[in-house]
Amino acid sequence: MNTVMFNVSSMETPSSPFPFSSIHNLELESTLQELFLYDIQVDINQPGMILTQKLEVNPLIPGVILTEENQFSGMISRRRFFEYLSRPYGRELFLKRAIRSLQRFAQTELLILPGNTLIVEAAHKAVQRSPELLYEPIVVQLTENCYQLLDIQQLLVAQSYLHQLTTELLRQHSQSQLIQTEKLASLGKMVAGVAHEIKNPVSCILGNSNCLLNYYHDLMRLIQAYHENTQQPSPMIDHIKAEIDFEFLQQDLGDVIKSITVSSERLSQLVNSLHSFSHMDGSQRREINIHDCIDGTLLILKTRLRQGIEVIKDYGDIPLVNCYSGQLSQVFMNLISNGIDALEEVDKSNQNPRIIEVKTQIKTRSEREIYPAQLAQLSQTNRLLSGLPTHLQTISFINEDTIHINSVSKWVSICIRDNGAGIPQEIQSQIFDTFFTTKPAGKGTGLGLAISHQIISEKHGGQLNFVSTPGVGTEFEILLPIF
């Protein structure tokens, strides 16, 4: 905090000019106590001439704090003081009398704000005052009995600087998001192309593996028939059989062909999952099996799940869902990846099993089921409406001013739960905010949950809720409407 202090008996001009340079040290969360404040106090029992001397000698000060017995009594601004002096008989009435008499005439509604008030919030309150009070200085209360003055001009300059800072940060974030989006789009196209190229040879291997296994059985049957119908044993044949270890070859070749078939099937599943995930279905919905979508995502994440993490699947009897499958796969990828991240941060000395549980079911008309006690605490512009009707509704956030509501009788619920450390209570209200992340630089972009919420709420007319208890774990619930 920058403060100019004057002793009431001193009539010297302040040595430092109005310090606009300090403005450039401000941040978005800066408060009033970080600005340049004036600590000029005069007892109301002194004559008004003291005010004249203070204000004339110090032309930069916006006003004076008035005290009585060292206790805050009010404030008189430079503008209002000279306004009353300019009135007929003003100088005779107010300069020789105690300041108390002037205070009675010039009394106005003061804007008194705590020192920890955000600059943006203070500027908003200041400009909401009536026009005649708009340029009155603000009284800033730093402690219980410490009051100082803030010039409205400096507040507006600070607010303007923060506005420019916000604009620049938004521009940088938007640029970062565009770059990230472009990278993801390019990566998706590349993965889709690679998956398509791999799919053909994999299908060839898989198809021919079955034929190869049948040929193997036929050849073994033929060799067995030759062996049974040959009267004279051939030394050359016996030598070759011993050289190639025919008995081992006969058993192992079948196992090798079966192993190739199984591996080809798994590779084909992986390629199909990559192709489905990379195909974002930007303009077309289609009916999909949610379980296949989840299984494909788990298959892609299999290498990360090998670190001692157990996946428990509790699939219910749910219908096909009309949706954008690629975007829904992205949501599953984000939520399961976050669960894996949370489990990787768990203390390795903890002997409890690390679990990710995926559960699907149908939810019907029950407000208690659809709106659990603890819902996602969204940012101010994305909060769920209160006072919802008893019949089920889905809320799609179009923008901060428009909310579209559709009555829905059934929902598909997909719950993804982990038993990690949980989300700290103090940041739960921010997890769906764009660019908010607790991960170190280079590991998290702060876009995963924000994009997931947007896909579920805006693209699918559903909800993305969560319940998290620090030390116990986190559960995300995706609710997709069934029309």
Tab-separated table of C-alpha atoms in Angstrom:
chain	number	residue	atom	x	y	z
A	1	MET	CA	0.000	0.000	0.000
A	2	ASN	CA	1.216	3.506	-0.879
A	3	THR	CA	0.190	6.166	1.647
A	4	VAL	CA	0.760	9.892	1.871
A	5	MET	CA	0.725	11.087	5.493
A	6	PHE	CA	0.557	14.713	6.644
A	7	ASN	CA	0.814	16.074	10.137
A	8	VAL	CA	-1.959	18.601	10.868
A	9	SER	CA	0.612	21.176	11.938
A	10	SER	CA	2.717	20.760	8.792
A	11	MET	CA	1.995	22.993	5.829
A	12	GLU	CA	4.559	21.585	3.437
A	13	THR	CA	3.688	20.368	-0.019
A	14	PRO	CA	4.017	16.573	-0.469
A	15	SER	CA	7.299	15.722	-2.099
A	16	SER	CA	5.979	12.912	-4.349
A	17	PRO	CA	3.546	13.483	-7.204
A	18	PHE	CA	0.453	11.372	-7.773
A	19	PRO	CA	1.996	7.907	-8.275
A	20	PHE	CA	0.356	6.468	-11.364
A	21	SER	CA	3.457	4.281	-11.767
A	22	SER	CA	2.243	2.031	-8.929
A	23	ILE	CA	-0.783	1.126	-11.056
A	24	HIS	CA	1.359	-1.124	-13.236
A	25	ASN	CA	2.101	-3.402	-10.284
A	26	LEU	CA	-1.564	-4.319	-9.892
A	27	GLU	CA	-3.120	-7.710	-10.571
A	28	LEU	CA	-6.705	-8.798	-11.179
A	29	GLU	CA	-7.144	-9.674	-7.499
A	30	SER	CA	-5.588	-6.419	-6.209
A	31	THR	CA	-7.443	-4.568	-3.467
A	32	LEU	CA	-7.860	-0.943	-2.411
A	33	GLN	CA	-5.083	-1.120	0.170
A	34	GLU	CA	-2.596	-1.612	-2.682
A	35	LEU	CA	-3.468	1.788	-4.150
A	36	PHE	CA	-2.137	5.240	-3.298
A	37	LEU	CA	-4.079	6.405	-0.193
A	38	TYR	CA	-4.059	9.747	1.626
A	39	ASP	CA	-3.846	9.824	5.414
A	40	ILE	CA	-4.773	13.454	6.214
A	41	GLN	CA	-6.712	13.974	9.424
A	42	VAL	CA	-8.058	17.097	11.110
A	43	ASP	CA	-10.043	17.345	14.341
A	44	ILE	CA	-13.522	18.813	13.814
A	45	ASN	CA	-13.052	21.148	16.813
A	46	GLN	CA	-10.308	23.086	15.010
A	47	PRO	CA	-11.205	26.193	12.967
A	48	GLY	CA	-12.059	25.871	9.289
A	49	MET	CA	-8.978	27.893	8.379
A	50	ILE	CA	-6.935	24.719	8.972
A	51	LEU	CA	-8.764	23.004	6.116
A	52	THR	CA	-8.056	25.929	3.799
A	53	GLN	CA	-4.372	25.802	4.586
A	54	LYS	CA	-4.170	22.015	4.137
A	55	LEU	CA	-6.000	21.996	0.804
A	56	GLU	CA	-4.266	25.045	-0.671
A	57	VAL	CA	-0.770	23.933	0.266
A	58	ASN	CA	-1.365	20.354	-0.907
A	59	PRO	CA	-3.257	20.658	-4.220
A	60	LEU	CA	-3.231	16.892	-4.883
A	61	ILE	CA	-5.137	15.699	-1.837
A	62	PRO	CA	-8.817	14.927	-2.619
A	63	GLY	CA	-10.096	15.721	0.862
A	64	VAL	CA	-9.533	15.401	4.586
A	65	ILE	CA	-10.536	12.787	7.154
A	66	LEU	CA	-12.405	14.410	10.061
A	67	THR	CA	-11.875	13.080	13.573
A	68	GLU	CA	-13.110	13.809	17.065
A	69	GLU	CA	-11.018	12.678	20.009
A	70	ASN	CA	-8.973	10.574	17.563
A	71	GLN	CA	-12.093	8.723	16.407
A	72	PHE	CA	-13.412	8.782	12.831
A	73	SER	CA	-16.115	11.412	12.413
A	74	GLY	CA	-16.481	11.839	8.669
A	75	MET	CA	-14.843	13.284	5.569
A	76	ILE	CA	-14.926	16.571	3.706
A	77	SER	CA	-13.812	16.596	0.079
A	78	ARG	CA	-11.846	19.371	-1.572
A	79	ARG	CA	-14.664	19.995	-4.046
A	80	ARG	CA	-17.385	20.264	-1.420
A	81	PHE	CA	-15.282	22.395	0.920
A	82	PHE	CA	-14.522	25.066	-1.693
A	83	GLU	CA	-18.104	24.892	-2.923
A	84	TYR	CA	-19.348	25.976	0.516
A	85	LEU	CA	-16.649	28.628	0.826
A	86	SER	CA	-17.763	30.157	-2.484
A	87	ARG	CA	-21.300	30.680	-1.251
A	88	PRO	CA	-22.351	34.118	0.093
A	89	TYR	CA	-20.795	34.666	3.502
A	90	GLY	CA	-19.225	31.247	3.245
A	91	ARG	CA	-15.779	32.342	4.346
A	92	GLU	CA	-17.198	34.305	7.311
A	93	LEU	CA	-19.383	31.358	8.326
A	94	PHE	CA	-16.911	28.500	8.074
A	95	LEU	CA	-13.287	29.694	8.278
A	96	LYS	CA	-13.336	31.080	11.822
A	97	ARG	CA	-15.772	28.600	13.281
A	98	ALA	CA	-15.036	25.030	14.226
A	99	ILE	CA	-15.046	22.530	11.362
A	100	ARG	CA	-17.993	20.900	13.135
A	101	SER	CA	-20.326	23.626	11.824
A	102	LEU	CA	-19.177	23.068	8.242
A	103	GLN	CA	-19.627	19.315	8.679
A	104	ARG	CA	-23.298	19.843	9.566
A	105	PHE	CA	-23.928	21.763	6.331
A	106	ALA	CA	-21.719	19.662	4.037
A	107	GLN	CA	-22.744	16.272	5.399
A	108	THR	CA	-23.265	13.732	2.559
A	109	GLU	CA	-23.531	10.011	2.229
A	110	LEU	CA	-20.027	8.556	2.381
A	111	LEU	CA	-18.796	5.518	0.478
A	112	ILE	CA	-16.769	3.614	3.090
A	113	LEU	CA	-15.122	0.389	1.890
A	114	PRO	CA	-12.822	-2.093	3.645
A	115	GLY	CA	-9.195	-2.104	2.531
A	116	ASN	CA	-9.499	-5.665	1.220
A	117	THR	CA	-12.217	-4.701	-1.283
A	118	LEU	CA	-11.298	-5.649	-4.833
A	119	ILE	CA	-10.524	-2.667	-7.047
A	120	VAL	CA	-13.005	-3.805	-9.694
A	121	GLU	CA	-15.759	-4.161	-7.086
A	122	ALA	CA	-14.951	-0.749	-5.569
A	123	ALA	CA	-15.077	0.935	-8.997
A	124	HIS	CA	-18.461	-0.655	-9.657
A	125	LYS	CA	-19.851	0.673	-6.376
A	126	ALA	CA	-18.300	4.111	-6.916
A	127	VAL	CA	-19.915	4.701	-10.318
A	128	GLN	CA	-23.299	3.581	-8.982
A	129	ARG	CA	-23.478	6.642	-6.742
A	130	SER	CA	-25.714	9.589	-7.607
A	131	PRO	CA	-24.215	12.110	-10.101
A	132	GLU	CA	-23.521	14.764	-7.431
A	133	LEU	CA	-21.451	12.240	-5.434
A	134	LEU	CA	-19.720	10.601	-8.377
A	135	TYR	CA	-16.394	12.421	-7.926
A	136	GLU	CA	-16.357	12.341	-4.135
A	137	PRO	CA	-13.302	10.485	-2.750
A	138	ILE	CA	-13.770	7.050	-1.188
A	139	VAL	CA	-13.090	6.398	2.489
A	140	VAL	CA	-10.998	3.237	2.894
A	141	GLN	CA	-11.095	1.531	6.293
A	142	LEU	CA	-7.818	-0.310	6.848
A	143	THR	CA	-8.277	-1.253	10.511
A	144	GLU	CA	-10.908	-0.647	13.169
A	145	ASN	CA	-9.954	3.007	13.607
A	146	CYS	CA	-7.687	3.693	10.630
A	147	TYR	CA	-9.376	5.508	7.747
A	148	GLN	CA	-7.704	6.941	4.644
A	149	LEU	CA	-8.861	8.565	1.395
A	150	LEU	CA	-8.744	7.247	-2.153
A	151	ASP	CA	-9.041	9.694	-5.025
A	152	ILE	CA	-11.761	8.603	-7.455
A	153	GLN	CA	-9.517	9.443	-10.408
A	154	GLN	CA	-6.895	6.967	-9.271
A	155	LEU	CA	-9.549	4.311	-8.728
A	156	LEU	CA	-10.838	4.766	-12.265
A	157	VAL	CA	-7.301	4.727	-13.682
A	158	ALA	CA	-6.610	1.485	-11.773
A	159	GLN	CA	-9.886	-0.001	-12.965
A	160	SER	CA	-9.041	0.960	-16.561
A	161	TYR	CA	-5.634	-0.685	-16.233
A	162	LEU	CA	-7.196	-3.875	-14.867
A	163	HIS	CA	-9.686	-3.827	-17.735
A	164	GLN	CA	-6.797	-3.676	-20.209
A	165	LEU	CA	-5.009	-6.428	-18.279
A	166	THR	CA	-8.127	-8.606	-18.378
A	167	THR	CA	-8.546	-8.013	-22.099
A	168	GLU	CA	-4.938	-9.007	-22.734
A	169	LEU	CA	-5.236	-12.141	-20.583
A	170	LEU	CA	-8.439	-13.135	-22.371
A	171	ARG	CA	-6.721	-12.583	-25.707
A	172	GLN	CA	-3.806	-14.771	-24.634
A	173	HIS	CA	-6.139	-17.432	-23.264
A	174	SER	CA	-8.267	-17.334	-26.411
A	175	GLN	CA	-5.161	-17.659	-28.549
A	176	SER	CA	-3.954	-20.535	-26.376
A	177	GLN	CA	-7.348	-22.205	-26.664
A	178	LEU	CA	-7.367	-21.784	-30.442
A	179	ILE	CA	-3.894	-23.293	-30.667
A	180	GLN	CA	-4.937	-26.161	-28.392
A	181	THR	CA	-8.127	-26.716	-30.393
A	182	GLU	CA	-6.195	-26.690	-33.654
A	183	LYS	CA	-3.650	-29.144	-32.247
A	184	LEU	CA	-6.419	-31.451	-31.045
A	185	ALA	CA	-8.215	-31.222	-34.385
A	186	SER	CA	-4.997	-31.970	-36.277
A	187	LEU	CA	-4.185	-34.815	-33.904
A	188	GLY	CA	-7.699	-36.207	-34.321
A	189	LYS	CA	-7.393	-36.163	-38.102
A	190	MET	CA	-3.967	-37.755	-37.912
A	191	VAL	CA	-5.154	-40.489	-35.542
A	192	ALA	CA	-8.201	-41.112	-37.727
A	193	GLY	CA	-5.964	-41.414	-40.806
A	194	VAL	CA	-3.468	-43.703	-39.062
A	195	ALA	CA	-6.273	-45.830	-37.615
A	196	HIS	CA	-7.803	-46.150	-41.083
A	197	GLU	CA	-4.464	-47.161	-42.605
A	198	ILE	CA	-3.806	-49.718	-39.852
A	199	LYS	CA	-7.325	-51.117	-40.032
A	200	ASN	CA	-6.907	-52.724	-43.477
A	201	PRO	CA	-3.742	-54.763	-42.765
A	202	VAL	CA	-5.058	-55.695	-39.323
A	203	SER	CA	-8.301	-56.953	-40.860
A	204	CYS	CA	-6.220	-58.896	-43.383
A	205	ILE	CA	-4.130	-60.506	-40.624
A	206	LEU	CA	-7.220	-61.267	-38.537
A	207	GLY	CA	-9.109	-62.792	-41.462
A	208	ASN	CA	-6.161	-64.883	-42.646
A	209	SER	CA	-5.337	-66.059	-39.126
A	210	ASN	CA	-8.553	-68.035	-38.998
A	211	CYS	CA	-7.806	-69.545	-42.408
A	212	LEU	CA	-4.253	-70.316	-41.329
A	213	LEU	CA	-5.524	-72.110	-38.238
A	214	ASN	CA	-7.877	-74.233	-40.365
A	215	TYR	CA	-5.040	-75.057	-42.802
A	216	TYR	CA	-2.861	-76.096	-39.867
A	217	HIS	CA	-5.494	-78.523	-38.585
A	218	ASP	CA	-5.952	-79.958	-42.100
A	219	LEU	CA	-2.207	-80.483	-42.566
A	220	MET	CA	-1.846	-82.105	-39.160
A	221	ARG	CA	-4.717	-84.448	-40.056
A	222	LEU	CA	-3.023	-85.286	-43.345
A	223	ILE	CA	0.344	-85.981	-41.692
A	224	GLN	CA	-1.373	-88.185	-39.146
A	225	ALA	CA	-3.073	-90.131	-41.962
A	226	TYR	CA	0.293	-90.632	-43.733
A	227	HIS	CA	1.828	-91.834	-40.500
A	228	GLU	CA	-0.936	-94.350	-39.885
A	229	ASN	CA	-0.984	-95.719	-43.434
A	230	THR	CA	2.745	-96.006	-44.080
A	231	GLN	CA	3.923	-99.591	-43.700
A	232	GLN	CA	7.668	-99.053	-43.839
A	233	PRO	CA	9.158	-96.337	-41.581
A	234	SER	CA	11.507	-94.035	-43.467
A	235	PRO	CA	14.861	-93.203	-41.852
A	236	MET	CA	14.938	-89.877	-43.707
A	237	ILE	CA	11.513	-88.875	-42.400
A	238	ASP	CA	12.461	-89.900	-38.899
A	239	HIS	CA	15.668	-87.836	-39.179
A	240	ILE	CA	13.764	-84.732	-40.335
A	241	LYS	CA	11.142	-85.154	-37.588
A	242	ALA	CA	13.882	-85.338	-35.002
A	243	GLU	CA	15.714	-82.369	-36.511
A	244	ILE	CA	12.698	-80.088	-36.418
A	245	ASP	CA	11.361	-81.502	-33.131
A	246	PHE	CA	8.120	-82.441	-34.824
A	247	GLU	CA	6.184	-83.248	-31.646
A	248	PHE	CA	6.917	-79.805	-30.160
A	249	LEU	CA	6.235	-78.082	-33.503
A	250	GLN	CA	2.919	-79.897	-33.836
A	251	GLN	CA	1.745	-78.533	-30.466
A	252	ASP	CA	3.353	-75.072	-30.536
A	253	LEU	CA	2.383	-74.059	-34.080
A	254	GLY	CA	-1.296	-74.230	-33.202
A	255	ASP	CA	-0.686	-72.062	-30.114
A	256	VAL	CA	1.269	-69.511	-32.184
A	257	ILE	CA	-1.541	-69.203	-34.723
A	258	LYS	CA	-4.115	-68.818	-31.916
A	259	SER	CA	-1.933	-66.156	-30.279
A	260	ILE	CA	-1.721	-64.237	-33.574
A	261	THR	CA	-5.518	-64.421	-33.897
A	262	VAL	CA	-6.113	-63.119	-30.356
A	263	SER	CA	-3.567	-60.320	-30.776
A	264	SER	CA	-5.118	-59.343	-34.106
A	265	GLU	CA	-8.540	-59.169	-32.491
A	266	ARG	CA	-7.233	-56.902	-29.701
A	267	LEU	CA	-5.405	-54.714	-32.228
A	268	SER	CA	-8.571	-54.480	-34.297
A	269	GLN	CA	-10.535	-53.380	-31.209
A	270	LEU	CA	-7.920	-50.744	-30.413
A	271	VAL	CA	-7.943	-49.415	-33.971
A	272	ASN	CA	-11.742	-49.246	-33.940
A	273	SER	CA	-11.638	-47.393	-30.597
A	274	LEU	CA	-9.090	-44.886	-31.906
A	275	HIS	CA	-11.103	-44.378	-35.065
A	276	SER	CA	-14.319	-43.864	-33.076
A	277	PHE	CA	-12.637	-41.507	-30.611
A	278	SER	CA	-10.984	-39.390	-33.291
A	279	HIS	CA	-14.201	-39.100	-35.294
A	280	MET	CA	-15.779	-36.050	-33.608
A	281	ASP	CA	-19.194	-36.289	-35.318
A	282	GLY	CA	-19.408	-32.512	-35.439
A	283	SER	CA	-22.737	-32.237	-37.241
A	284	GLN	CA	-24.437	-35.612	-36.999
A	285	ARG	CA	-25.876	-37.636	-34.129
A	286	ARG	CA	-26.151	-41.384	-34.193
A	287	GLU	CA	-27.384	-44.092	-31.859
A	288	ILE	CA	-24.557	-45.793	-29.994
A	289	ASN	CA	-24.029	-48.350	-27.279
A	290	ILE	CA	-22.651	-46.379	-24.312
A	291	HIS	CA	-20.916	-49.473	-22.955
A	292	ASP	CA	-18.954	-49.944	-26.194
A	293	CYS	CA	-17.974	-46.285	-26.036
A	294	ILE	CA	-16.692	-46.641	-22.451
A	295	ASP	CA	-14.892	-49.917	-23.231
A	296	GLY	CA	-13.162	-48.272	-26.193
A	297	THR	CA	-11.969	-45.422	-23.976
A	298	LEU	CA	-10.701	-47.852	-21.328
A	299	LEU	CA	-8.869	-49.780	-24.031
A	300	ILE	CA	-7.076	-46.622	-25.199
A	301	LEU	CA	-6.129	-45.847	-21.572
A	302	LYS	CA	-5.022	-49.403	-20.826
A	303	THR	CA	-1.336	-48.514	-20.542
A	304	ARG	CA	-2.125	-45.973	-17.796
A	305	LEU	CA	-4.395	-48.436	-15.999
A	306	ARG	CA	-1.568	-50.955	-15.587
A	307	GLN	CA	-0.095	-48.975	-12.672
A	308	GLY	CA	-1.987	-50.988	-10.058
A	309	ILE	CA	-5.356	-49.376	-10.815
A	310	GLU	CA	-8.389	-51.657	-10.807
A	311	VAL	CA	-11.375	-50.851	-13.029
A	312	ILE	CA	-14.767	-52.064	-11.815
A	313	LYS	CA	-17.569	-51.980	-14.395
A	314	ASP	CA	-21.174	-52.153	-13.225
A	315	TYR	CA	-23.154	-51.896	-16.436
A	316	GLY	CA	-26.931	-51.682	-16.215
A	317	ASP	CA	-29.545	-52.402	-18.859
A	318	ILE	CA	-29.619	-49.129	-20.806
A	319	PRO	CA	-30.880	-48.377	-24.317
A	320	LEU	CA	-28.936	-47.005	-27.255
A	321	VAL	CA	-28.351	-43.262	-26.890
A	322	ASN	CA	-28.657	-40.785	-29.746
A	323	CYS	CA	-25.543	-38.628	-29.375
A	324	TYR	CA	-22.272	-37.399	-30.813
A	325	SER	CA	-20.179	-40.493	-30.073
A	326	GLY	CA	-16.762	-38.919	-30.603
A	327	GLN	CA	-17.519	-36.000	-28.283
A	328	LEU	CA	-18.971	-38.342	-25.654
A	329	SER	CA	-15.801	-40.462	-25.870
A	330	GLN	CA	-13.820	-37.288	-25.225
A	331	VAL	CA	-15.825	-36.678	-22.039
A	332	PHE	CA	-15.196	-40.240	-20.849
A	333	MET	CA	-11.506	-39.827	-21.685
A	334	ASN	CA	-11.270	-36.576	-19.678
A	335	LEU	CA	-13.111	-37.896	-16.601
A	336	ILE	CA	-11.314	-41.254	-16.469
A	337	SER	CA	-7.926	-39.568	-17.068
A	338	ASN	CA	-8.631	-37.180	-14.185
A	339	GLY	CA	-9.476	-40.173	-11.998
A	340	ILE	CA	-6.188	-41.845	-12.971
A	341	ASP	CA	-4.308	-38.609	-12.202
A	342	ALA	CA	-5.961	-38.462	-8.786
A	343	LEU	CA	-5.053	-42.078	-8.013
A	344	GLU	CA	-1.441	-41.571	-9.142
A	345	GLU	CA	-1.115	-38.801	-6.541
A	346	VAL	CA	-2.213	-41.110	-3.706
A	347	ASP	CA	0.576	-41.941	-1.264
A	348	LYS	CA	2.157	-45.205	-2.427
A	349	SER	CA	2.487	-46.357	1.183
A	350	ASN	CA	-1.318	-46.535	1.303
A	351	GLN	CA	-2.219	-50.229	1.075
A	352	ASN	CA	-5.835	-49.646	0.000
A	353	PRO	CA	-6.598	-50.727	-3.593
A	354	ARG	CA	-6.820	-47.911	-6.128
A	355	ILE	CA	-10.158	-48.198	-7.883
A	356	ILE	CA	-12.009	-46.538	-10.731
A	357	GLU	CA	-15.642	-47.596	-10.868
A	358	VAL	CA	-17.880	-47.038	-13.893
A	359	LYS	CA	-21.593	-47.560	-13.357
A	360	THR	CA	-24.493	-47.105	-15.781
A	361	GLN	CA	-28.200	-47.147	-15.083
A	362	ILE	CA	-31.562	-45.625	-15.988
A	363	LYS	CA	-32.956	-42.882	-13.766
A	364	THR	CA	-36.614	-42.002	-13.900
A	365	ARG	CA	-38.867	-39.319	-12.431
A	366	SER	CA	-37.271	-38.685	-9.067
A	367	GLU	CA	-36.028	-35.232	-8.270
A	368	ARG	CA	-33.918	-36.594	-5.440
A	369	GLU	CA	-32.111	-38.920	-7.831
A	370	ILE	CA	-31.571	-36.409	-10.607
A	371	TYR	CA	-30.591	-33.554	-8.309
A	372	PRO	CA	-28.451	-35.028	-5.487
A	373	ALA	CA	-27.713	-32.986	-2.378
A	374	GLN	CA	-24.285	-31.970	-3.634
A	375	LEU	CA	-24.285	-30.859	-7.270
A	376	ALA	CA	-21.488	-29.341	-9.243
A	377	GLN	CA	-20.872	-25.844	-7.903
A	378	LEU	CA	-20.470	-23.981	-11.152
A	379	SER	CA	-19.086	-20.506	-11.713
A	380	GLN	CA	-21.435	-17.563	-11.242
A	381	THR	CA	-22.589	-17.505	-14.872
A	382	ASN	CA	-23.267	-21.250	-14.963
A	383	ARG	CA	-25.132	-21.910	-11.702
A	384	LEU	CA	-28.089	-24.278	-11.691
A	385	LEU	CA	-31.479	-22.685	-11.230
A	386	SER	CA	-33.059	-22.938	-7.790
A	387	GLY	CA	-36.686	-23.812	-7.176
A	388	LEU	CA	-36.944	-26.417	-9.921
A	389	PRO	CA	-40.366	-28.063	-10.440
A	390	THR	CA	-40.912	-31.581	-9.171
A	391	HIS	CA	-40.933	-33.122	-12.652
A	392	LEU	CA	-37.522	-33.775	-14.066
A	393	GLN	CA	-35.912	-31.191	-16.264
A	394	THR	CA	-32.668	-30.907	-18.124
A	395	ILE	CA	-30.837	-27.595	-18.225
A	396	SER	CA	-28.734	-26.702	-21.239
A	397	PHE	CA	-26.498	-23.665	-20.757
A	398	ILE	CA	-26.604	-21.793	-24.053
A	399	ASN	CA	-24.935	-18.702	-22.638
A	400	GLU	CA	-25.034	-16.702	-19.416
A	401	ASP	CA	-28.323	-15.029	-20.358
A	402	THR	CA	-30.241	-17.854	-22.020
A	403	ILE	CA	-31.177	-21.163	-20.369
A	404	HIS	CA	-33.191	-23.766	-22.275
A	405	ILE	CA	-35.300	-26.228	-20.250
A	406	ASN	CA	-36.865	-29.454	-21.529
A	407	SER	CA	-39.037	-31.814	-19.536
A	408	VAL	CA	-37.545	-35.297	-19.505
A	409	SER	CA	-38.971	-38.498	-18.050
A	410	LYS	CA	-35.912	-40.765	-18.256
A	411	TRP	CA	-32.178	-40.306	-18.094
A	412	VAL	CA	-29.144	-42.463	-18.763
A	413	SER	CA	-26.774	-42.077	-15.816
A	414	ILE	CA	-23.046	-42.769	-16.211
A	415	CYS	CA	-21.119	-42.509	-12.930
A	416	ILE	CA	-17.313	-42.470	-12.912
A	417	ARG	CA	-15.879	-42.686	-9.403
A	418	ASP	CA	-12.364	-42.865	-8.010
A	419	ASN	CA	-11.134	-43.331	-4.436
A	420	GLY	CA	-8.342	-40.771	-4.742
A	421	ALA	CA	-7.623	-37.757	-2.558
A	422	GLY	CA	-10.743	-35.866	-3.627
A	423	ILE	CA	-11.115	-32.214	-4.639
A	424	PRO	CA	-10.403	-29.587	-1.960
A	425	GLN	CA	-13.571	-27.838	-0.827
A	426	GLU	CA	-12.211	-24.359	-1.558
A	427	ILE	CA	-11.754	-25.006	-5.301
A	428	GLN	CA	-14.818	-27.135	-6.015
A	429	SER	CA	-16.710	-24.092	-7.301
A	430	GLN	CA	-14.034	-23.486	-9.965
A	431	ILE	CA	-13.382	-26.895	-11.511
A	432	PHE	CA	-15.613	-26.261	-14.555
A	433	ASP	CA	-14.098	-22.813	-15.177
A	434	THR	CA	-12.126	-22.511	-18.399
A	435	PHE	CA	-8.326	-22.638	-17.895
A	436	PHE	CA	-8.643	-23.520	-14.191
A	437	THR	CA	-6.232	-26.303	-13.263
A	438	THR	CA	-4.284	-27.447	-10.228
A	439	LYS	CA	-1.855	-29.476	-12.325
A	440	PRO	CA	1.699	-28.210	-12.921
A	441	ALA	CA	2.547	-26.312	-16.086
A	442	GLY	CA	2.820	-28.587	-19.089
A	443	LYS	CA	0.597	-31.308	-17.621
A	444	GLY	CA	-2.814	-29.660	-17.496
A	445	THR	CA	-4.491	-27.047	-19.725
A	446	GLY	CA	-7.568	-26.336	-17.604
A	447	LEU	CA	-9.808	-27.203	-20.567
A	448	GLY	CA	-10.790	-30.858	-19.965
A	449	LEU	CA	-13.630	-30.397	-17.475
A	450	ALA	CA	-14.799	-27.120	-19.025
A	451	ILE	CA	-15.088	-28.766	-22.452
A	452	SER	CA	-16.716	-31.860	-20.922
A	453	HIS	CA	-19.349	-29.727	-19.219
A	454	GLN	CA	-20.004	-27.865	-22.449
A	455	ILE	CA	-20.362	-31.107	-24.454
A	456	ILE	CA	-22.810	-32.633	-21.969
A	457	SER	CA	-24.910	-29.527	-21.241
A	458	GLU	CA	-24.938	-27.673	-24.557
A	459	LYS	CA	-24.477	-30.434	-27.135
A	460	HIS	CA	-26.543	-33.139	-25.454
A	461	GLY	CA	-28.964	-31.224	-23.192
A	462	GLY	CA	-27.744	-33.155	-20.159
A	463	GLN	CA	-25.993	-32.485	-16.879
A	464	LEU	CA	-22.513	-33.078	-15.497
A	465	ASN	CA	-22.651	-33.254	-11.700
A	466	PHE	CA	-20.058	-34.208	-9.160
A	467	VAL	CA	-19.671	-35.058	-5.498
A	468	SER	CA	-16.218	-34.951	-3.932
A	469	THR	CA	-15.098	-35.586	-0.365
A	470	PRO	CA	-11.444	-34.806	0.406
A	471	GLY	CA	-9.696	-37.987	1.503
A	472	VAL	CA	-12.497	-40.226	0.205
A	473	GLY	CA	-12.724	-39.654	-3.546
A	474	THR	CA	-14.665	-38.015	-6.349
A	475	GLU	CA	-17.676	-39.117	-8.347
A	476	PHE	CA	-18.784	-37.507	-11.607
A	477	GLU	CA	-22.259	-38.250	-12.913
A	478	ILE	CA	-23.234	-37.726	-16.542
A	479	LEU	CA	-26.970	-37.497	-17.130
A	480	LEU	CA	-28.145	-37.856	-20.730
A	481	PRO	CA	-31.845	-37.405	-21.540
A	482	ILE	CA	-33.857	-40.161	-23.224
A	483	PHE	CA	-36.607	-38.611	-25.343
